[in-house]
Amino acid sequence: MAKPAIGMIETKGLAALVVAADAMLKSAAVEFIGWKKVGGGLCSGYIQGDVAAVRTALDAGVAVARETGQVVASQVLSRPHDEVQAMLPKR
């Protein structure tokens, strides 16, 4: 089985991240890995799944989060290195 892709979104404010997570999970077959409070009002959320699903979900999440707050960054890692997993929130 191929390694899942990882999608990351960083927002200014928790409310924007919550609506983004809701949209991402409803729009494609992805799994919510978790989130981190970065500081200064910034929050990062992480999803995983196949590359196409992660891209679709992240696009939906970014669009909705922009309506609620501010999106600082978003990124898809299509084939993350094994050691990247250690940086993500633990379940």
mmCIF file of N, CA and C in Angstrom:
data_model
loop_
_atom_site.group_PDB
_atom_site.id
_atom_site.type_symbol
_atom_site.label_atom_id
_atom_site.label_comp_id
_atom_site.label_asym_id
_atom_site.label_seq_id
_atom_site.Cartn_x
_atom_site.Cartn_y
_atom_site.Cartn_z
ATOM 1 N N MET A 1 0.850 -1.190 0.000
ATOM 2 C CA MET A 1 0.000 0.000 0.000
ATOM 3 C C MET A 1 0.886 1.241 0.000
ATOM 4 N N ALA A 2 0.509 2.225 -0.791
ATOM 5 C CA ALA A 2 1.269 3.463 -0.875
ATOM 6 C C ALA A 2 1.060 4.294 0.389
ATOM 7 N N LYS A 3 2.075 5.091 0.697
ATOM 8 C CA LYS A 3 1.962 5.984 1.850
ATOM 9 C C LYS A 3 0.901 7.042 1.544
ATOM 10 N N PRO A 4 0.096 7.413 2.547
ATOM 11 C CA PRO A 4 -0.907 8.450 2.304
ATOM 12 C C PRO A 4 -0.253 9.821 2.160
ATOM 13 N N ALA A 5 -0.887 10.658 1.354
ATOM 14 C CA ALA A 5 -0.472 12.049 1.243
ATOM 15 C C ALA A 5 -0.916 12.780 2.505
ATOM 16 N N ILE A 6 -0.257 13.880 2.803
ATOM 17 C CA ILE A 6 -0.593 14.697 3.966
ATOM 18 C C ILE A 6 -0.992 16.085 3.482
ATOM 19 N N GLY A 7 -2.066 16.603 4.027
ATOM 20 C CA GLY A 7 -2.503 17.969 3.737
ATOM 21 C C GLY A 7 -2.423 18.791 5.005
ATOM 22 N N MET A 8 -1.941 20.029 4.864
ATOM 23 C CA MET A 8 -1.794 20.911 6.020
ATOM 24 C C MET A 8 -2.456 22.249 5.709
ATOM 25 N N ILE A 9 -3.132 22.786 6.696
ATOM 26 C CA ILE A 9 -3.707 24.129 6.567
ATOM 27 C C ILE A 9 -3.419 24.882 7.861
ATOM 28 N N GLU A 10 -3.026 26.138 7.725
ATOM 29 C CA GLU A 10 -2.776 26.985 8.883
ATOM 30 C C GLU A 10 -3.685 28.193 8.776
ATOM 31 N N THR A 11 -4.411 28.469 9.857
ATOM 32 C CA THR A 11 -5.360 29.580 9.869
ATOM 33 C C THR A 11 -5.082 30.511 11.038
ATOM 34 N N LYS A 12 -5.580 31.702 10.911
ATOM 35 C CA LYS A 12 -5.566 32.653 12.018
ATOM 36 C C LYS A 12 -6.909 32.491 12.712
ATOM 37 N N GLY A 13 -6.895 31.843 13.862
ATOM 38 C CA GLY A 13 -8.119 31.617 14.616
ATOM 39 C C GLY A 13 -8.602 30.185 14.531
ATOM 40 N N LEU A 14 -9.074 29.681 15.650
ATOM 41 C CA LEU A 14 -9.552 28.309 15.729
ATOM 42 C C LEU A 14 -10.850 28.114 14.960
ATOM 43 N N ALA A 15 -11.722 29.100 14.940
ATOM 44 C CA ALA A 15 -13.002 28.946 14.239
ATOM 45 C C ALA A 15 -12.782 28.659 12.760
ATOM 46 N N ALA A 16 -11.842 29.346 12.143
ATOM 47 C CA ALA A 16 -11.550 29.107 10.725
ATOM 48 C C ALA A 16 -11.038 27.693 10.510
ATOM 49 N N LEU A 17 -10.235 27.181 11.437
ATOM 50 C CA LEU A 17 -9.725 25.820 11.311
ATOM 51 C C LEU A 17 -10.845 24.801 11.482
ATOM 52 N N VAL A 18 -11.762 25.039 12.384
ATOM 53 C CA VAL A 18 -12.863 24.105 12.613
ATOM 54 C C VAL A 18 -13.755 24.016 11.377
ATOM 55 N N VAL A 19 -14.117 25.150 10.788
ATOM 56 C CA VAL A 19 -14.955 25.093 9.579
ATOM 57 C C VAL A 19 -14.184 24.485 8.410
ATOM 58 N N ALA A 20 -12.876 24.712 8.347
ATOM 59 C CA ALA A 20 -12.059 24.102 7.302
ATOM 60 C C ALA A 20 -12.042 22.586 7.470
ATOM 61 N N ALA A 21 -11.850 22.111 8.686
ATOM 62 C CA ALA A 21 -11.835 20.671 8.943
ATOM 63 C C ALA A 21 -13.169 20.036 8.573
ATOM 64 N N ASP A 22 -14.249 20.699 8.914
ATOM 65 C CA ASP A 22 -15.582 20.195 8.572
ATOM 66 C C ASP A 22 -15.734 20.066 7.060
ATOM 67 N N ALA A 23 -15.341 21.098 6.335
ATOM 68 C CA ALA A 23 -15.446 21.073 4.869
ATOM 69 C C ALA A 23 -14.537 20.016 4.258
ATOM 70 N N MET A 24 -13.323 19.876 4.782
ATOM 71 C CA MET A 24 -12.390 18.898 4.243
ATOM 72 C C MET A 24 -12.921 17.477 4.410
ATOM 73 N N LEU A 25 -13.447 17.170 5.597
ATOM 74 C CA LEU A 25 -13.923 15.820 5.862
ATOM 75 C C LEU A 25 -15.197 15.489 5.098
ATOM 76 N N LYS A 26 -16.000 16.498 4.785
ATOM 77 C CA LYS A 26 -17.227 16.280 4.026
ATOM 78 C C LYS A 26 -16.985 16.198 2.524
ATOM 79 N N SER A 27 -15.886 16.764 2.039
ATOM 80 C CA SER A 27 -15.682 16.868 0.594
ATOM 81 C C SER A 27 -14.930 15.708 -0.026
ATOM 82 N N ALA A 28 -14.190 14.935 0.753
ATOM 83 C CA ALA A 28 -13.388 13.840 0.190
ATOM 84 C C ALA A 28 -13.107 12.795 1.270
ATOM 85 N N ALA A 29 -12.667 11.640 0.820
ATOM 86 C CA ALA A 29 -12.359 10.531 1.737
ATOM 87 C C ALA A 29 -10.966 10.725 2.326
ATOM 88 N N VAL A 30 -10.896 11.576 3.341
ATOM 89 C CA VAL A 30 -9.639 11.845 4.038
ATOM 90 C C VAL A 30 -9.832 11.596 5.528
ATOM 91 N N GLU A 31 -8.728 11.455 6.229
ATOM 92 C CA GLU A 31 -8.740 11.252 7.674
ATOM 93 C C GLU A 31 -8.115 12.475 8.342
ATOM 94 N N PHE A 32 -8.768 12.983 9.375
ATOM 95 C CA PHE A 32 -8.224 14.100 10.141
ATOM 96 C C PHE A 32 -7.191 13.553 11.109
ATOM 97 N N ILE A 33 -5.940 13.972 10.960
ATOM 98 C CA ILE A 33 -4.863 13.488 11.821
ATOM 99 C C ILE A 33 -4.876 14.217 13.156
ATOM 100 N N GLY A 34 -5.093 15.530 13.108
ATOM 101 C CA GLY A 34 -5.101 16.313 14.332
ATOM 102 C C GLY A 34 -4.794 17.768 14.046
ATOM 103 N N TRP A 35 -4.557 18.515 15.108
ATOM 104 C CA TRP A 35 -4.275 19.937 14.962
ATOM 105 C C TRP A 35 -3.314 20.373 16.050
ATOM 106 N N LYS A 36 -2.707 21.521 15.812
ATOM 107 C CA LYS A 36 -1.787 22.112 16.791
ATOM 108 C C LYS A 36 -2.077 23.605 16.913
ATOM 109 N N LYS A 37 -2.002 24.104 18.145
ATOM 110 C CA LYS A 37 -2.053 25.540 18.386
ATOM 111 C C LYS A 37 -0.619 26.037 18.234
ATOM 112 N N VAL A 38 -0.396 26.888 17.253
ATOM 113 C CA VAL A 38 0.954 27.344 16.947
ATOM 114 C C VAL A 38 1.357 28.494 17.856
ATOM 115 N N GLY A 39 0.430 29.393 18.112
ATOM 116 C CA GLY A 39 0.699 30.574 18.922
ATOM 117 C C GLY A 39 0.339 31.818 18.152
ATOM 118 N N GLY A 40 0.090 32.886 18.852
ATOM 119 C CA GLY A 40 -0.274 34.137 18.196
ATOM 120 C C GLY A 40 -1.576 34.044 17.421
ATOM 121 N N GLY A 41 -2.456 33.145 17.834
ATOM 122 C CA GLY A 41 -3.736 32.971 17.155
ATOM 123 C C GLY A 41 -3.686 32.021 15.975
ATOM 124 N N LEU A 42 -2.523 31.470 15.670
ATOM 125 C CA LEU A 42 -2.394 30.556 14.536
ATOM 126 C C LEU A 42 -2.661 29.117 14.961
ATOM 127 N N CYS A 43 -3.371 28.382 14.104
ATOM 128 C CA CYS A 43 -3.675 26.974 14.327
ATOM 129 C C CYS A 43 -3.406 26.217 13.037
ATOM 130 N N SER A 44 -2.859 25.015 13.157
ATOM 131 C CA SER A 44 -2.584 24.179 11.997
ATOM 132 C C SER A 44 -3.376 22.887 12.107
ATOM 133 N N GLY A 45 -3.970 22.457 10.994
ATOM 134 C CA GLY A 45 -4.717 21.209 10.934
ATOM 135 C C GLY A 45 -4.103 20.293 9.895
ATOM 136 N N TYR A 46 -4.222 18.982 10.113
ATOM 137 C CA TYR A 46 -3.562 17.994 9.264
ATOM 138 C C TYR A 46 -4.542 16.893 8.863
ATOM 139 N N ILE A 47 -4.521 16.524 7.579
ATOM 140 C CA ILE A 47 -5.334 15.434 7.064
ATOM 141 C C ILE A 47 -4.441 14.483 6.282
ATOM 142 N N GLN A 48 -4.949 13.274 6.024
ATOM 143 C CA GLN A 48 -4.212 12.341 5.184
ATOM 144 C C GLN A 48 -5.182 11.517 4.358
ATOM 145 N N GLY A 49 -4.682 10.998 3.254
ATOM 146 C CA GLY A 49 -5.466 10.175 2.340
ATOM 147 C C GLY A 49 -4.715 10.064 1.036
ATOM 148 N N ASP A 50 -5.405 9.612 -0.018
ATOM 149 C CA ASP A 50 -4.703 9.569 -1.298
ATOM 150 C C ASP A 50 -4.551 10.990 -1.835
ATOM 151 N N VAL A 51 -3.621 11.182 -2.742
ATOM 152 C CA VAL A 51 -3.234 12.528 -3.181
ATOM 153 C C VAL A 51 -4.428 13.322 -3.717
ATOM 154 N N ALA A 52 -5.226 12.715 -4.573
ATOM 155 C CA ALA A 52 -6.363 13.432 -5.159
ATOM 156 C C ALA A 52 -7.376 13.848 -4.099
ATOM 157 N N ALA A 53 -7.660 12.961 -3.162
ATOM 158 C CA ALA A 53 -8.615 13.284 -2.100
ATOM 159 C C ALA A 53 -8.086 14.393 -1.199
ATOM 160 N N VAL A 54 -6.803 14.357 -0.875
ATOM 161 C CA VAL A 54 -6.211 15.391 -0.026
ATOM 162 C C VAL A 54 -6.249 16.743 -0.736
ATOM 163 N N ARG A 55 -5.922 16.767 -2.026
ATOM 164 C CA ARG A 55 -5.982 18.034 -2.774
ATOM 165 C C ARG A 55 -7.399 18.590 -2.818
ATOM 166 N N THR A 56 -8.367 17.723 -3.093
ATOM 167 C CA THR A 56 -9.775 18.144 -3.140
ATOM 168 C C THR A 56 -10.225 18.678 -1.792
ATOM 169 N N ALA A 57 -9.914 17.937 -0.737
ATOM 170 C CA ALA A 57 -10.323 18.340 0.605
ATOM 171 C C ALA A 57 -9.660 19.644 1.030
ATOM 172 N N LEU A 58 -8.389 19.783 0.738
ATOM 173 C CA LEU A 58 -7.676 20.995 1.129
ATOM 174 C C LEU A 58 -8.226 22.217 0.392
ATOM 175 N N ASP A 59 -8.523 22.069 -0.892
ATOM 176 C CA ASP A 59 -9.124 23.178 -1.646
ATOM 177 C C ASP A 59 -10.450 23.610 -1.023
ATOM 178 N N ALA A 60 -11.272 22.632 -0.635
ATOM 179 C CA ALA A 60 -12.556 22.947 -0.002
ATOM 180 C C ALA A 60 -12.345 23.620 1.345
ATOM 181 N N GLY A 61 -11.410 23.119 2.117
ATOM 182 C CA GLY A 61 -11.134 23.695 3.434
ATOM 183 C C GLY A 61 -10.619 25.115 3.358
ATOM 184 N N VAL A 62 -9.727 25.376 2.426
ATOM 185 C CA VAL A 62 -9.181 26.729 2.251
ATOM 186 C C VAL A 62 -10.282 27.702 1.852
ATOM 187 N N ALA A 63 -11.148 27.295 0.927
ATOM 188 C CA ALA A 63 -12.228 28.180 0.471
ATOM 189 C C ALA A 63 -13.159 28.565 1.618
ATOM 190 N N VAL A 64 -13.528 27.600 2.438
ATOM 191 C CA VAL A 64 -14.443 27.874 3.550
ATOM 192 C C VAL A 64 -13.752 28.668 4.653
ATOM 193 N N ALA A 65 -12.500 28.338 4.942
ATOM 194 C CA ALA A 65 -11.774 29.044 6.002
ATOM 195 C C ALA A 65 -11.575 30.514 5.661
ATOM 196 N N ARG A 66 -11.402 30.820 4.388
ATOM 197 C CA ARG A 66 -11.244 32.229 3.981
ATOM 198 C C ARG A 66 -12.495 33.046 4.255
ATOM 199 N N GLU A 67 -13.657 32.393 4.233
ATOM 200 C CA GLU A 67 -14.910 33.090 4.531
ATOM 201 C C GLU A 67 -15.047 33.385 6.024
ATOM 202 N N THR A 68 -14.449 32.553 6.855
ATOM 203 C CA THR A 68 -14.583 32.672 8.306
ATOM 204 C C THR A 68 -13.452 33.472 8.931
ATOM 205 N N GLY A 69 -12.264 33.302 8.415
ATOM 206 C CA GLY A 69 -11.092 33.958 8.990
ATOM 207 C C GLY A 69 -10.020 34.123 7.943
ATOM 208 N N GLN A 70 -8.804 33.926 8.346
ATOM 209 C CA GLN A 70 -7.661 34.120 7.456
ATOM 210 C C GLN A 70 -6.892 32.821 7.305
ATOM 211 N N VAL A 71 -6.611 32.439 6.062
ATOM 212 C CA VAL A 71 -5.767 31.283 5.788
ATOM 213 C C VAL A 71 -4.342 31.790 5.609
ATOM 214 N N VAL A 72 -3.436 31.299 6.413
ATOM 215 C CA VAL A 72 -2.042 31.721 6.362
ATOM 216 C C VAL A 72 -1.273 30.883 5.346
ATOM 217 N N ALA A 73 -1.526 29.566 5.342
ATOM 218 C CA ALA A 73 -0.812 28.681 4.425
ATOM 219 C C ALA A 73 -1.570 27.374 4.265
ATOM 220 N N SER A 74 -1.313 26.699 3.143
ATOM 221 C CA SER A 74 -1.814 25.343 2.933
ATOM 222 C C SER A 74 -0.825 24.618 2.037
ATOM 223 N N GLN A 75 -0.727 23.304 2.230
ATOM 224 C CA GLN A 75 0.262 22.540 1.461
ATOM 225 C C GLN A 75 -0.132 21.079 1.424
ATOM 226 N N VAL A 76 0.160 20.425 0.299
ATOM 227 C CA VAL A 76 -0.016 18.982 0.159
ATOM 228 C C VAL A 76 1.363 18.357 0.003
ATOM 229 N N LEU A 77 1.643 17.336 0.809
ATOM 230 C CA LEU A 77 2.862 16.541 0.662
ATOM 231 C C LEU A 77 2.427 15.208 0.057
ATOM 232 N N SER A 78 2.759 14.994 -1.211
ATOM 233 C CA SER A 78 2.253 13.811 -1.895
ATOM 234 C C SER A 78 2.952 12.524 -1.481
ATOM 235 N N ARG A 79 4.224 12.576 -1.203
ATOM 236 C CA ARG A 79 4.962 11.394 -0.749
ATOM 237 C C ARG A 79 5.876 11.801 0.401
ATOM 238 N N PRO A 80 5.303 12.011 1.587
ATOM 239 C CA PRO A 80 6.118 12.500 2.699
ATOM 240 C C PRO A 80 7.165 11.472 3.138
ATOM 241 N N HIS A 81 8.291 11.968 3.545
ATOM 242 C CA HIS A 81 9.350 11.113 4.088
ATOM 243 C C HIS A 81 8.848 10.484 5.380
ATOM 244 N N ASP A 82 9.347 9.308 5.691
ATOM 245 C CA ASP A 82 8.913 8.592 6.898
ATOM 246 C C ASP A 82 9.073 9.421 8.169
ATOM 247 N N GLU A 83 10.109 10.224 8.258
ATOM 248 C CA GLU A 83 10.382 10.987 9.474
ATOM 249 C C GLU A 83 9.471 12.201 9.651
ATOM 250 N N VAL A 84 8.752 12.581 8.596
ATOM 251 C CA VAL A 84 7.808 13.699 8.715
ATOM 252 C C VAL A 84 6.675 13.333 9.665
ATOM 253 N N GLN A 85 6.273 12.090 9.676
ATOM 254 C CA GLN A 85 5.192 11.643 10.545
ATOM 255 C C GLN A 85 5.460 11.976 12.022
ATOM 256 N N ALA A 86 6.713 11.985 12.418
ATOM 257 C CA ALA A 86 7.076 12.296 13.813
ATOM 258 C C ALA A 86 6.767 13.746 14.180
ATOM 259 N N MET A 87 6.658 14.610 13.191
ATOM 260 C CA MET A 87 6.381 16.023 13.442
ATOM 261 C C MET A 87 4.898 16.313 13.615
ATOM 262 N N LEU A 88 4.061 15.389 13.205
ATOM 263 C CA LEU A 88 2.611 15.608 13.219
ATOM 264 C C LEU A 88 2.034 15.269 14.587
ATOM 265 N N PRO A 89 0.836 15.793 14.883
ATOM 266 C CA PRO A 89 0.211 15.494 16.174
ATOM 267 C C PRO A 89 0.018 13.992 16.361
ATOM 268 N N LYS A 90 0.162 13.539 17.579
ATOM 269 C CA LYS A 90 -0.048 12.130 17.912
ATOM 270 C C LYS A 90 -1.513 11.918 18.230
ATOM 271 N N ARG A 91 -2.058 10.801 17.791
ATOM 272 C CA ARG A 91 -3.463 10.476 18.094
ATOM 273 C C ARG A 91 -3.575 9.806 19.418
#
